[in-house]
XYZ file of C-alpha atoms in Angstrom:
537
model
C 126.983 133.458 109.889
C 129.911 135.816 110.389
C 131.781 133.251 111.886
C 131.514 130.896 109.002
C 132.124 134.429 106.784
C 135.371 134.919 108.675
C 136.336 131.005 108.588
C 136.122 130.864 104.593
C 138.063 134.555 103.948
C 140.796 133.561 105.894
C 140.834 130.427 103.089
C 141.866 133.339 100.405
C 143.618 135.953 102.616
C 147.296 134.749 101.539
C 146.606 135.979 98.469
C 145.259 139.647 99.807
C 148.062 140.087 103.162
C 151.376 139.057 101.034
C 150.643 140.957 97.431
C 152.407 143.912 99.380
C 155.081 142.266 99.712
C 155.834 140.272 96.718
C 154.327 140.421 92.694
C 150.966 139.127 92.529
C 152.343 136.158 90.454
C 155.117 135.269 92.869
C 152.417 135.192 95.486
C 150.414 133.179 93.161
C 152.956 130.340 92.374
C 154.401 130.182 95.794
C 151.305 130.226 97.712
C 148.917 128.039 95.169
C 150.757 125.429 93.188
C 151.980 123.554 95.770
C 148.044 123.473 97.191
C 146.728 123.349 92.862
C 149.151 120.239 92.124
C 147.778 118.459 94.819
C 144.280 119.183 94.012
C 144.551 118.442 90.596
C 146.060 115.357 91.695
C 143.129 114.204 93.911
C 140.468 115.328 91.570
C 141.895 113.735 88.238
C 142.510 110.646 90.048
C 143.222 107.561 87.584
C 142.073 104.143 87.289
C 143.832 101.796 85.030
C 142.007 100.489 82.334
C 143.108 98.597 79.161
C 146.617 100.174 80.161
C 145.730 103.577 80.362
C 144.748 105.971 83.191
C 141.628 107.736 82.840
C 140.450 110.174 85.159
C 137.745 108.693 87.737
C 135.847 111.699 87.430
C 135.751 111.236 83.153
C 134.329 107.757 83.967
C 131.576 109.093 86.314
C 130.439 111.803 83.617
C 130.646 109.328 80.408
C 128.602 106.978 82.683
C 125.760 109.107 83.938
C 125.668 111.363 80.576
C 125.059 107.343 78.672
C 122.550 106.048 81.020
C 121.133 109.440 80.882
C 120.671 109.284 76.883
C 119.318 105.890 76.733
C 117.475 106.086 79.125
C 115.383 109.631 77.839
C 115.053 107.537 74.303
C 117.994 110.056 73.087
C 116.823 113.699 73.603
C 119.779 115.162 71.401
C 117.201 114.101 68.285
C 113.577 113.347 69.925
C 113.416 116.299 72.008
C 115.238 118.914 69.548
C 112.586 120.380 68.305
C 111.152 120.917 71.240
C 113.618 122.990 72.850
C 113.660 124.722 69.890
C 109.735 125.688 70.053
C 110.009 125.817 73.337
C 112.677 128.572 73.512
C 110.830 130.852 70.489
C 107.590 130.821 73.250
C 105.658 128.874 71.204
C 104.301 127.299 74.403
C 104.052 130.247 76.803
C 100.032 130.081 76.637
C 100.835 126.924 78.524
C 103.249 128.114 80.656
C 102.137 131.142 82.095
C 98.115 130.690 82.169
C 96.586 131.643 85.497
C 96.952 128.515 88.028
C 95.289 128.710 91.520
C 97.204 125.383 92.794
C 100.074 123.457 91.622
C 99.917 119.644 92.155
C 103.528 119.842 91.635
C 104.057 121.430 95.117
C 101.658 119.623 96.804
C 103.689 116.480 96.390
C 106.376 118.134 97.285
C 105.091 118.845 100.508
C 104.239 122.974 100.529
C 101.880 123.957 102.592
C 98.364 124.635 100.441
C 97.856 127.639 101.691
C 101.217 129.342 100.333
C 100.664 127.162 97.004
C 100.509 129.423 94.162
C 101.383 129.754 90.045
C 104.526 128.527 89.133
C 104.540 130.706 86.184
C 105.052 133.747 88.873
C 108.128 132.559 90.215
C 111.292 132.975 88.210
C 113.095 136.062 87.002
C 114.020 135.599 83.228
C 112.814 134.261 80.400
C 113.583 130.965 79.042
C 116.135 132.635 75.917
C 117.893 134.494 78.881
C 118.201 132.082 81.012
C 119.543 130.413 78.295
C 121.699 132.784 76.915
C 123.020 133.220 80.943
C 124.095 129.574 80.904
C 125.540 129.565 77.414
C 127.934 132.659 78.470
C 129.005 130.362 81.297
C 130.085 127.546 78.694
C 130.791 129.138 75.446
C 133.891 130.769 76.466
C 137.863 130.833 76.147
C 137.464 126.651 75.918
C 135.623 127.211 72.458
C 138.611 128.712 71.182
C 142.140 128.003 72.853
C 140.667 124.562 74.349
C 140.011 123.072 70.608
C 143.458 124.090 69.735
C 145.199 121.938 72.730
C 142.419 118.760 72.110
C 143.697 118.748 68.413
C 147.618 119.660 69.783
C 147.302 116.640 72.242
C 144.996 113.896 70.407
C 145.016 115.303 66.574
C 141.978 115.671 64.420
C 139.964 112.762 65.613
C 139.924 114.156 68.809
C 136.865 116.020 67.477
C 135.112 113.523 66.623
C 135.251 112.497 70.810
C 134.126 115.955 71.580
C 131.130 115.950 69.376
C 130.042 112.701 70.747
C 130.391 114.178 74.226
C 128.734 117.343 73.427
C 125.854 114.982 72.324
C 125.238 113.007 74.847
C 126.076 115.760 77.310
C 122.768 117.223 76.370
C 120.991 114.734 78.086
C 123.010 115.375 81.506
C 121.924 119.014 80.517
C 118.645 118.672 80.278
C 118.358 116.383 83.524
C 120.048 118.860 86.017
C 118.244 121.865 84.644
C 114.879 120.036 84.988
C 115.934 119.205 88.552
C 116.870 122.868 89.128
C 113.403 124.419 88.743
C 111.777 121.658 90.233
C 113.611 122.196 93.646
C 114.324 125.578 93.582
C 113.224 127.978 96.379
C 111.973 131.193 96.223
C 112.776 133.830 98.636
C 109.897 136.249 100.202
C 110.571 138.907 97.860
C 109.935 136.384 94.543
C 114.154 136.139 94.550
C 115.075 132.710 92.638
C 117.727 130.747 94.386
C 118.252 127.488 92.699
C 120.848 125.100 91.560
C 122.283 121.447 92.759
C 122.995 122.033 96.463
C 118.972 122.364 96.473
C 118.137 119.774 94.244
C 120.656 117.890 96.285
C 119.282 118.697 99.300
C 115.307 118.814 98.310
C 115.034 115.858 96.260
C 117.168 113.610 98.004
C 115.129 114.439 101.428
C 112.095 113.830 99.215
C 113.510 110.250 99.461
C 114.445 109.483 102.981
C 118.020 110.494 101.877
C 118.492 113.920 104.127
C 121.203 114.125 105.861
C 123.069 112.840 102.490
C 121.483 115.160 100.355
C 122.961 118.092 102.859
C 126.385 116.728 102.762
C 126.454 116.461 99.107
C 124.750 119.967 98.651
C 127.265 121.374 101.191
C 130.485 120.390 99.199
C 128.591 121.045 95.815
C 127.842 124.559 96.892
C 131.912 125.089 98.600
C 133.340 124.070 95.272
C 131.102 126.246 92.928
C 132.597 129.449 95.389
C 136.175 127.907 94.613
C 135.169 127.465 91.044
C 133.859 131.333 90.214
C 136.728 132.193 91.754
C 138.915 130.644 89.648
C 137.825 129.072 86.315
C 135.089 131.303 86.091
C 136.907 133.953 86.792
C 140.806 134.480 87.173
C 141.205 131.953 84.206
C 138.740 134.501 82.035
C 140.534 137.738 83.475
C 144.031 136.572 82.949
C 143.268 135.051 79.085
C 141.507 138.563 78.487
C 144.465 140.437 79.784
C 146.951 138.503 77.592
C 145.364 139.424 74.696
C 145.143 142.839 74.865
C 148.718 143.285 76.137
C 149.328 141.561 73.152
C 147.406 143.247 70.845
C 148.058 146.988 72.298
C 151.913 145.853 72.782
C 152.158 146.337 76.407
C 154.775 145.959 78.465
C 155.792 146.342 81.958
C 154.914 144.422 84.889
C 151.769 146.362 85.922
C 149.746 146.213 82.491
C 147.938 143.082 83.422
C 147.151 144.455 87.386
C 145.692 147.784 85.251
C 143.596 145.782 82.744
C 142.216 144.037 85.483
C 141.303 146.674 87.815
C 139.380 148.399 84.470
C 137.601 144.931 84.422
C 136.700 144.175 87.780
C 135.387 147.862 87.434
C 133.087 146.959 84.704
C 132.325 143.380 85.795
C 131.303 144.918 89.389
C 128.859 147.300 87.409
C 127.165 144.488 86.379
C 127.113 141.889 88.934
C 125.919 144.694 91.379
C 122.179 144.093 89.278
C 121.926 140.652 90.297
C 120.646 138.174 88.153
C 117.865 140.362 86.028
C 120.815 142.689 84.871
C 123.080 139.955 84.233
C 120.928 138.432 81.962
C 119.985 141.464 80.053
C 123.628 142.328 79.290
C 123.660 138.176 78.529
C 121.422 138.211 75.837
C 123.081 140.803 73.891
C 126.221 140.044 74.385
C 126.289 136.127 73.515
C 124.620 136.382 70.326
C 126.770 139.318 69.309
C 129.734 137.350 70.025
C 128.439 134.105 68.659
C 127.275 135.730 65.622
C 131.449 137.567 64.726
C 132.865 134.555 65.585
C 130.480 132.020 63.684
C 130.612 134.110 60.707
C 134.285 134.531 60.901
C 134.147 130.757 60.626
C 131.850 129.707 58.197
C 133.972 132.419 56.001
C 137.075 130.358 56.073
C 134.860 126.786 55.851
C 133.260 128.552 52.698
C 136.983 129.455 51.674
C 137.959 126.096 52.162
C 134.871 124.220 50.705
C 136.943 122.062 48.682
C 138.959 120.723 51.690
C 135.745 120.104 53.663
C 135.421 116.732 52.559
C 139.301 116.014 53.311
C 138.902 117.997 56.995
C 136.122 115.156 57.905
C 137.788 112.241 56.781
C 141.048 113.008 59.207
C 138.318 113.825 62.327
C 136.797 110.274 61.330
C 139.862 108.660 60.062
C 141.493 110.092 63.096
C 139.092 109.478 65.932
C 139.364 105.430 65.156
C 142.646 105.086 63.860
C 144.859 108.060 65.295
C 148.255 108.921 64.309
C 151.655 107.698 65.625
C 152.342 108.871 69.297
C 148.873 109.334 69.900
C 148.497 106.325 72.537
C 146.154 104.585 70.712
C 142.360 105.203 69.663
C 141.757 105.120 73.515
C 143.684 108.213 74.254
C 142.287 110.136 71.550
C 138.792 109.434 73.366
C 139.982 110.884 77.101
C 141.102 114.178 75.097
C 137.954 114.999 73.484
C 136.121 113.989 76.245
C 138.101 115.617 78.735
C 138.015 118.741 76.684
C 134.528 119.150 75.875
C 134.273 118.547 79.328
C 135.929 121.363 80.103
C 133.820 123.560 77.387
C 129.912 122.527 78.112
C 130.418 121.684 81.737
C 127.441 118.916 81.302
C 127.457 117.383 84.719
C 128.781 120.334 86.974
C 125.494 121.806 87.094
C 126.650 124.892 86.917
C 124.174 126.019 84.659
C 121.283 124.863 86.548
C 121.927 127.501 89.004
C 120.940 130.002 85.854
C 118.378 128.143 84.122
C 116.646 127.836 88.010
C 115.780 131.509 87.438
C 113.064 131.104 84.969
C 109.839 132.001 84.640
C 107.971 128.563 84.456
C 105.456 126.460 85.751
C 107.214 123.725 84.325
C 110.408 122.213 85.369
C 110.631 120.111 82.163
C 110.013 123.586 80.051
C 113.683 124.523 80.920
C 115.603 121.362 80.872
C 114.609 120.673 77.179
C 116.014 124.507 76.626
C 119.221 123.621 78.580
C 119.956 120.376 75.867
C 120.496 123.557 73.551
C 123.321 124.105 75.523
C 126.022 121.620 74.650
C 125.082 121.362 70.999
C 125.793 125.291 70.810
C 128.790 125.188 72.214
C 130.465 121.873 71.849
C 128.702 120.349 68.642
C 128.748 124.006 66.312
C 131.197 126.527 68.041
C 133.847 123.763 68.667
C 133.622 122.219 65.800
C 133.923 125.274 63.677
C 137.003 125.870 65.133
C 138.717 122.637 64.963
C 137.798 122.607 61.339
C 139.594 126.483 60.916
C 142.542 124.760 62.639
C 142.577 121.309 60.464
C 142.272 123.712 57.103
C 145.444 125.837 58.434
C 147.258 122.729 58.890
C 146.390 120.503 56.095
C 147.892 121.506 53.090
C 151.164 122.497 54.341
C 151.305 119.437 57.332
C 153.264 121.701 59.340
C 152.233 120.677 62.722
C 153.264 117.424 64.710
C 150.352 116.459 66.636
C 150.492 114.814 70.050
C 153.409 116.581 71.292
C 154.740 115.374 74.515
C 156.818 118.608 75.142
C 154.030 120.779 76.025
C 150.021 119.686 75.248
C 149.073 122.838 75.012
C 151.251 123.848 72.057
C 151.785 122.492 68.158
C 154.572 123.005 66.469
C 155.200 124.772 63.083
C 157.336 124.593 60.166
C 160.548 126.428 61.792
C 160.284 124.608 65.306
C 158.610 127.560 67.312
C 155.961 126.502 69.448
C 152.431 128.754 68.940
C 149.983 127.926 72.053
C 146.089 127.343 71.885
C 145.008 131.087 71.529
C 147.414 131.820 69.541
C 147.265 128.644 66.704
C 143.627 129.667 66.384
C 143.844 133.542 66.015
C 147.113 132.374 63.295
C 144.073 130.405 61.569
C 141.839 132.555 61.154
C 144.288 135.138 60.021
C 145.649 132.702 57.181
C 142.320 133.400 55.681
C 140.907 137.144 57.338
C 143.956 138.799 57.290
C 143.817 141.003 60.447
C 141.356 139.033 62.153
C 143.376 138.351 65.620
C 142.201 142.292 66.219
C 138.522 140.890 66.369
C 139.359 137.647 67.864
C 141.086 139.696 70.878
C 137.571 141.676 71.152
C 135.855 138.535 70.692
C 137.926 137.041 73.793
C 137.171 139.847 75.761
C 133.688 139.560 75.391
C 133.663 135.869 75.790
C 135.674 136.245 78.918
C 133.730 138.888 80.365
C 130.189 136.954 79.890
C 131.845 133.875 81.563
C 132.651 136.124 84.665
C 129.425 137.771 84.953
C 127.658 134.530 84.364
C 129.909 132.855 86.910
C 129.945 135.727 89.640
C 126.485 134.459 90.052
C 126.592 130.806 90.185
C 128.699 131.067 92.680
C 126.719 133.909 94.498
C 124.032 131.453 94.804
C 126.278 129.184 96.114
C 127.837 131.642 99.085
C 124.186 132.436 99.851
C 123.450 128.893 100.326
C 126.357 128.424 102.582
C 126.217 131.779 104.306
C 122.465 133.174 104.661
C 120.869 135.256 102.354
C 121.808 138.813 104.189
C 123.528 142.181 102.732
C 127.066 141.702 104.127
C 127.431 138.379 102.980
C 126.179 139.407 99.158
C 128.800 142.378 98.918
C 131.180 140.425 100.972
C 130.940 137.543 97.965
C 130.963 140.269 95.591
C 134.535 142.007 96.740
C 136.123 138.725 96.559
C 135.174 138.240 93.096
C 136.061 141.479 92.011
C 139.664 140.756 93.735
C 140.089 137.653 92.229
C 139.121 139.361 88.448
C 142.157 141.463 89.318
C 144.732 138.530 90.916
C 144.057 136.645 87.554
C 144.571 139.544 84.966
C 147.971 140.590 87.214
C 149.535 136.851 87.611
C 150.889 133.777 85.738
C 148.697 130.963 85.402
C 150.687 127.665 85.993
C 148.573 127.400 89.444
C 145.787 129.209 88.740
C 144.701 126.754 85.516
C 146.189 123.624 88.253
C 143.356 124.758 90.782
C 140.540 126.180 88.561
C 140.261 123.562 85.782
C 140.250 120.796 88.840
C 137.717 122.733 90.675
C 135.059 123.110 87.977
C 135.688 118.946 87.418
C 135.307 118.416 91.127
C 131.669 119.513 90.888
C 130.611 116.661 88.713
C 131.806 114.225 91.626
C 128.793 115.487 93.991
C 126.107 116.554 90.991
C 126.347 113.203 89.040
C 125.734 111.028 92.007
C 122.378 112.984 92.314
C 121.439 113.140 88.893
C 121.571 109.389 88.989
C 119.583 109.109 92.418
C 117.166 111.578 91.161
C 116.946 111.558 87.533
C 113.485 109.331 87.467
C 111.448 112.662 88.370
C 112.877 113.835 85.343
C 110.705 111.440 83.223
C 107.362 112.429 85.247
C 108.286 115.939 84.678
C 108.761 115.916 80.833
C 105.900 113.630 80.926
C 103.932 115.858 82.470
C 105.048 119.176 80.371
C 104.408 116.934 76.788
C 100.953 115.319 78.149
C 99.748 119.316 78.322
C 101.347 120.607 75.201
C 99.145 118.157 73.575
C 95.920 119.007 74.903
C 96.613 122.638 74.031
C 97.066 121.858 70.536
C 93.423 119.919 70.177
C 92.421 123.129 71.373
């Protein structure tokens, strides 16, 4: 194990020998773009269809997140209420009655003797587990990420992320059910869960072994890569841009001070594990959700007149886009690509969370997890694109699909106003002062995300490294660097590498969602066949 500990540090030790040297952002760009570009480059690799490139990777997650929804008969509306019950604990006579023996386990080839209740294993409960996962989505993409799919493919490219966000709950539901069915339990009742062992489980459950390693191998490298840097420089850096900003910093150690402060406070948490993680979770995400939802529905209320006039250009737009858009094809890849980005439906990120729960039914959590993407993508996201569409409309001072930049509009006087900055300008049109909230707001979103990813990707290091003391703190250091290297540099590389590695996971997740997605039906079978029988009781 040390060997393979030493092998992958000496991966990220540029960044830790030559910071002495140089400024943390130098080292950055220098040692990581040329290594980002070309990884961006390989992951968002194009095909050519109807004269336009689209992403391979977009094709594999439209594909699987459609056969997906026809396939469960559409769980975005038949299985809503559901999750909803589901999550209140309206079922939790169900799920946590005394068992001797689970069936489940015997098929899955445990031993009889070690078979015991389900309900036992798992450390949270299904709202934290969901509130866990939803930290790890709802994030910095709810808020800067609208701005750029509205910047790059106008209004209607809303409509495309609502549709995605939709039928991404299915994907949702199918890796999280896969999650808890495969997970593994350590001696000491620790949950470790997540694709690389639903990859490696359920595909030896079907003669498919030494596949089901490989993919669960490169699943589990690229969800290290990806706390690293999506789920974790990309948060520290957008956090310490905001405050500078807000507090008026300047100098060129602010951002290496903010994040030192953070990593101080994110390594207070993560140091809990998983229990304490979600406990700070659940307080934090509705907290947030709730001052930035009611921010919102403040300037939609404001605007009610225009709400009518906001939904015609997402439909008008989404079908018949404006000039310069590339069509009603390109306006499709944005909002896809974007909620993408956001709900992270197909990474299976969040399977690694929802694993953790205490159930007896794998199907119990996957119909929570479909909550997932219609929190984030279908309400948060679309509450911000209409804040953004009601800033722009009446004065049309923004010209949409911008080639210069696609992460910028551009006003009335020619100045160009990124992503996090258009929508804290938005909601201050309305809530004058408001950017002063939406800075805390970011902080708190960004901070969740880290926390939330520190331990996806501590699963995954376990996975690849053993279970033991050195390699948990060793894991643990590195992230705490990394929430410092992101506050203190620039992000042209950083975003290059991070956004590519979170996309890269769908490449080895989706091909075992669709190899393994049929014990989905038997397990939501299964969890709906008892709910029933309760009830006539």
């Amino acid at each position: 194990m040390l060997k393979k500990l030493a092998l992958f540090t000496m991966i990220f030790s540029p960044l830790l020998g030559t910071s002495q040297e140089k400024g943390l952002d130098e080292v950055i760009n220098e040692e990581f773009m040329p290594i980002a570009t070309w990884w961006e480059n390989l992951v968002l690799t194009s095909v050519p269809i109807a004269g336009y490139n689209i992403p391979f990777v977009l094709i594999l997650l439209v594909f699987g997140a459609t056969l997906f929804t026809v396939y469960f008969g559409f769980p975005a509306i038949s299985k809503f209420k559901l999750a909803i019950n589901t999550v209140r604990g309206k079922y939790d006579e169900i799920d946590h009655h005394s068992v001797e023996k689970s069936e489940l386990n015997i098929i899955d080839g445990d031993l009889v003797d070690t078979i015991k209740d389900e309900s036992k294993e798992g450390e949270v409960s299904h709202f934290q587990a969901l509130a866990t996962a939803v930290s790890g989505t709802v994030g910095l993409g709810n808020i800067a990420g609208v701005a750029v799919a509205i910047a790059v493919g106008g209004p209607g490219a809303t409509f495309w992320m609502i549709v995605c966000g939709l039928i991404g709950m299915s994907t949702k539901m199918v890796e999280c059910t896969l999650g808890v069915k495969y997970r593994d339990v350590g001696e000491d009742g620790t949950v470790y869960g997540g694709p690389m062992y639903y990859l490696k489980r359920g595909l030896e459950s079907q003669n498919m072994a030494v596949f089901g390693k490989v993919l669960a191998g490169i699943f589990a490298i690229l969800c290290v890569g990806a706390s690293f840097g999506g789920g974790n420089a990309f948060q520290s850096n957008q956090a310490a841009v905001q405050i500078v900003s807000m507090l008026g910093l300047a100098g060129g150690a602010s951002g290496f001070i903010i994040g030192v402060i953070m990593a101080i406070l994110v390594g207070i948490v993560i140091i809990g594990g998983i229990k304490r993680i979600a406990k700070i979770t659940e307080k934090i995400v509705p907290f947030m959700a709730i001052i930035y939802v009611i921010a919102a529905l403040i300037i939609i209320f404001s605007n009610f007149q225009h709400i009518g006039s906001a939904f015609e250009l997402i439909f008008k737009g989404a079908f018949t886009p404006m000039a310069g858009l590339g069509g009603v094809l390109g306006v499709i890849i944005v909002g896809f690509q974007r909620a993408a980005f956001s709900n992270e439906a197909g990474a299976g990120s969040a399977a690694i969370a929802h694993s953790a729960v205490k159930t007896k039914y794998p199907a119990s959590e996957g119909v929570v997890a479909l909550l997932e993407p219609f929190i984030d993508t279908v309400v948060i996201c679309t509450m911000t694109a209409l804040v953004i569409i009601f800033f722009n409309m009446d004065v049309g001072a923004f010209d949409y699909g911008n080639s210069q930049n696609s992460a910028v509009l551009i006003n009335a006087t020619g100045e160009y106003i990124g992503g996090v900055d258009l929508t804290s300008m938005a909601f201050d049109s309305v809530l004058p002062g408001f950017s002063y909230i939406l800075t805390i707001a970011i902080i708190l979103f960004a901070f969740s995300t880290m926390i939330s990813w520190s331990y996806y990707g501590l699963q995954s290091w376990k996975y690849l490294f053993g279970r033991g003391k050195t390699a948990d703190i060793l894991y643990k250091l590195l992230f705490l660097v990394f929430v410092v290297i992101g506050a203190s540099a620039t992000l042209d590389a950083v975003i290059k590498f991070s956004d590519a590695m979170i996309l890269a996971l769908v490449f080895p997740n989706m091909i075992g969602l669709v190899l393994l997605f049929p014990k989905v039906k038997e397990e939501i079978n299964r969890y709906v066949k008892d709910i029933k029988t309760i009830k006539v009781k």
